[in-house]
CSV table of C-alpha atoms in Angstrom, one decimal:
chain,number,residue,atom,x,y,z
A,1,MET,CA,142.6,167.7,92.7
A,2,ILE,CA,141.8,164.6,91.7
A,3,LYS,CA,141.8,162.6,89.0
A,4,HIS,CA,139.3,159.7,88.3
A,5,ILE,CA,140.4,157.3,85.4
A,6,VAL,CA,137.6,154.1,84.9
A,7,MET,CA,138.2,151.3,81.5
A,8,TRP,CA,135.7,149.2,80.2
A,9,LYS,CA,136.1,146.1,78.2
A,10,LEU,CA,132.5,145.5,77.0
A,11,LYS,CA,131.4,141.5,76.2
A,12,ASP,CA,131.4,141.2,72.4
A,13,PHE,CA,127.0,141.0,72.8
A,14,ALA,CA,125.1,141.7,75.6
A,15,GLU,CA,121.0,143.3,76.3
A,16,GLY,CA,120.5,142.9,72.8
A,17,ALA,CA,123.4,144.5,71.3
A,18,ASP,CA,126.7,144.1,70.1
A,19,ARG,CA,129.9,145.7,71.6
A,20,ALA,CA,130.3,148.2,69.1
A,21,THR,CA,126.5,149.6,70.2
A,22,ASN,CA,126.6,149.4,73.6
A,23,ALA,CA,129.6,150.7,73.6
A,24,ARG,CA,128.4,154.0,71.4
A,25,LYS,CA,125.2,154.0,74.4
A,26,MET,CA,127.7,153.7,77.2
A,27,LYS,CA,129.8,157.1,75.8
A,28,GLU,CA,126.4,158.6,75.6
A,29,GLN,CA,124.9,157.6,79.1
A,30,LEU,CA,128.5,158.8,80.0
A,31,ASP,CA,128.3,162.2,78.8
A,32,ALA,CA,125.2,163.8,80.3
A,33,CYS,CA,126.9,162.6,83.4
A,34,ALA,CA,129.4,165.7,82.8
A,35,ASN,CA,128.6,168.8,85.1
A,36,ILE,CA,126.1,166.9,87.5
A,37,VAL,CA,128.1,168.3,90.5
A,38,PRO,CA,129.9,171.5,91.4
A,39,GLY,CA,133.8,170.4,91.8
A,40,MET,CA,134.5,168.7,88.4
A,41,PHE,CA,136.6,170.4,85.9
A,42,ALA,CA,137.5,168.0,83.2
A,43,PHE,CA,134.6,165.0,81.9
A,44,GLU,CA,135.9,163.1,78.3
A,45,VAL,CA,134.6,160.4,77.7
A,46,ALA,CA,136.4,158.4,74.4
A,47,LEU,CA,136.1,154.7,72.6
A,48,ALA,CA,138.2,152.6,71.0
A,49,GLN,CA,139.3,153.1,68.0
A,50,PRO,CA,138.6,151.2,65.3
A,51,GLY,CA,141.2,148.9,64.0
A,52,LEU,CA,143.7,149.0,66.9
A,53,GLU,CA,144.2,146.5,69.1
A,54,ALA,CA,143.2,147.3,72.9
A,55,SER,CA,142.5,145.9,76.0
A,56,TYR,CA,138.8,148.4,76.9
A,57,ASP,CA,136.5,149.8,74.8
A,58,VAL,CA,135.3,152.7,76.6
A,59,VAL,CA,137.2,155.2,78.8
A,60,LEU,CA,136.7,158.1,81.1
A,61,TYR,CA,138.8,160.1,82.1
A,62,SER,CA,137.9,163.6,84.6
A,63,GLU,CA,139.0,165.7,87.4
A,64,PHE,CA,137.5,166.3,90.3
A,65,ALA,CA,137.9,169.5,92.9
A,66,ASP,CA,138.2,167.1,96.0
A,67,GLN,CA,137.6,164.4,97.5
A,68,GLU,CA,134.0,165.6,98.7
A,69,ALA,CA,133.3,166.7,94.6
A,70,LEU,CA,133.7,162.6,93.3
A,71,LYS,CA,131.7,161.4,95.9
A,72,ALA,CA,129.1,163.6,94.9
A,73,TYR,CA,129.8,162.4,91.7
A,74,GLY,CA,129.1,159.2,92.9
A,75,GLU,CA,126.3,159.4,94.5
A,76,HIS,CA,125.0,161.8,92.1
A,77,PRO,CA,121.0,159.8,91.5
A,78,THR,CA,122.3,159.9,87.2
A,79,HIS,CA,125.6,158.1,88.2
A,80,HIS,CA,123.6,155.6,89.8
A,81,ALA,CA,121.0,154.9,87.3
A,82,LEU,CA,123.7,154.1,84.5
A,83,LYS,CA,125.2,151.0,86.9
A,84,PRO,CA,122.5,148.4,85.6
A,85,PHE,CA,123.2,148.9,82.6
A,86,PHE,CA,126.7,148.9,82.9
A,87,GLY,CA,127.4,146.0,85.2
A,88,ALA,CA,124.7,144.1,81.6
A,89,ILE,CA,127.7,145.2,79.4
A,90,ARG,CA,131.1,144.7,81.1
A,91,GLU,CA,132.7,142.3,80.6
A,92,ALA,CA,136.1,143.6,83.3
A,93,ARG,CA,136.7,146.7,84.2
A,94,GLN,CA,139.8,149.0,86.2
A,95,CYS,CA,139.5,152.3,88.1
A,96,MET,CA,142.8,154.4,89.1
A,97,ASP,CA,141.8,157.7,91.1
A,98,TYR,CA,144.7,159.6,92.0
A,99,ASP,CA,146.1,163.4,93.7
A,100,ILE,CA,147.7,166.0,92.0
C-alpha cells in the first residue's frame, strides 16, 4: 500500500478570491476526486483550523493499493483538470509518497 500526502500553502489573494475562499474551492474540487480510480482506499481533504498557526492551508491524505493505482489517479482527467487552478493559487506545495 502507498500513502500519498500533499500539502498546499495558498497565496493571500489569487484568481479574484482570498485565501479562505480558494481553500474551500480547492477542497470541493479535491473531494470530487475521491474514488475516481480502482485501488484508492482512502481520500481525505482537510483545511487548516481557524486561529491556529499553520504553515499549510490544505492537506490531502490518501492511500492506494499500489504504485499503479497512484499513477492512474495522477493521470486521471478529473485530477488533471485541477492543476491550472491549483497552480494559480498556490504559494508552495509539498508531497510525500511512501510504502507501508
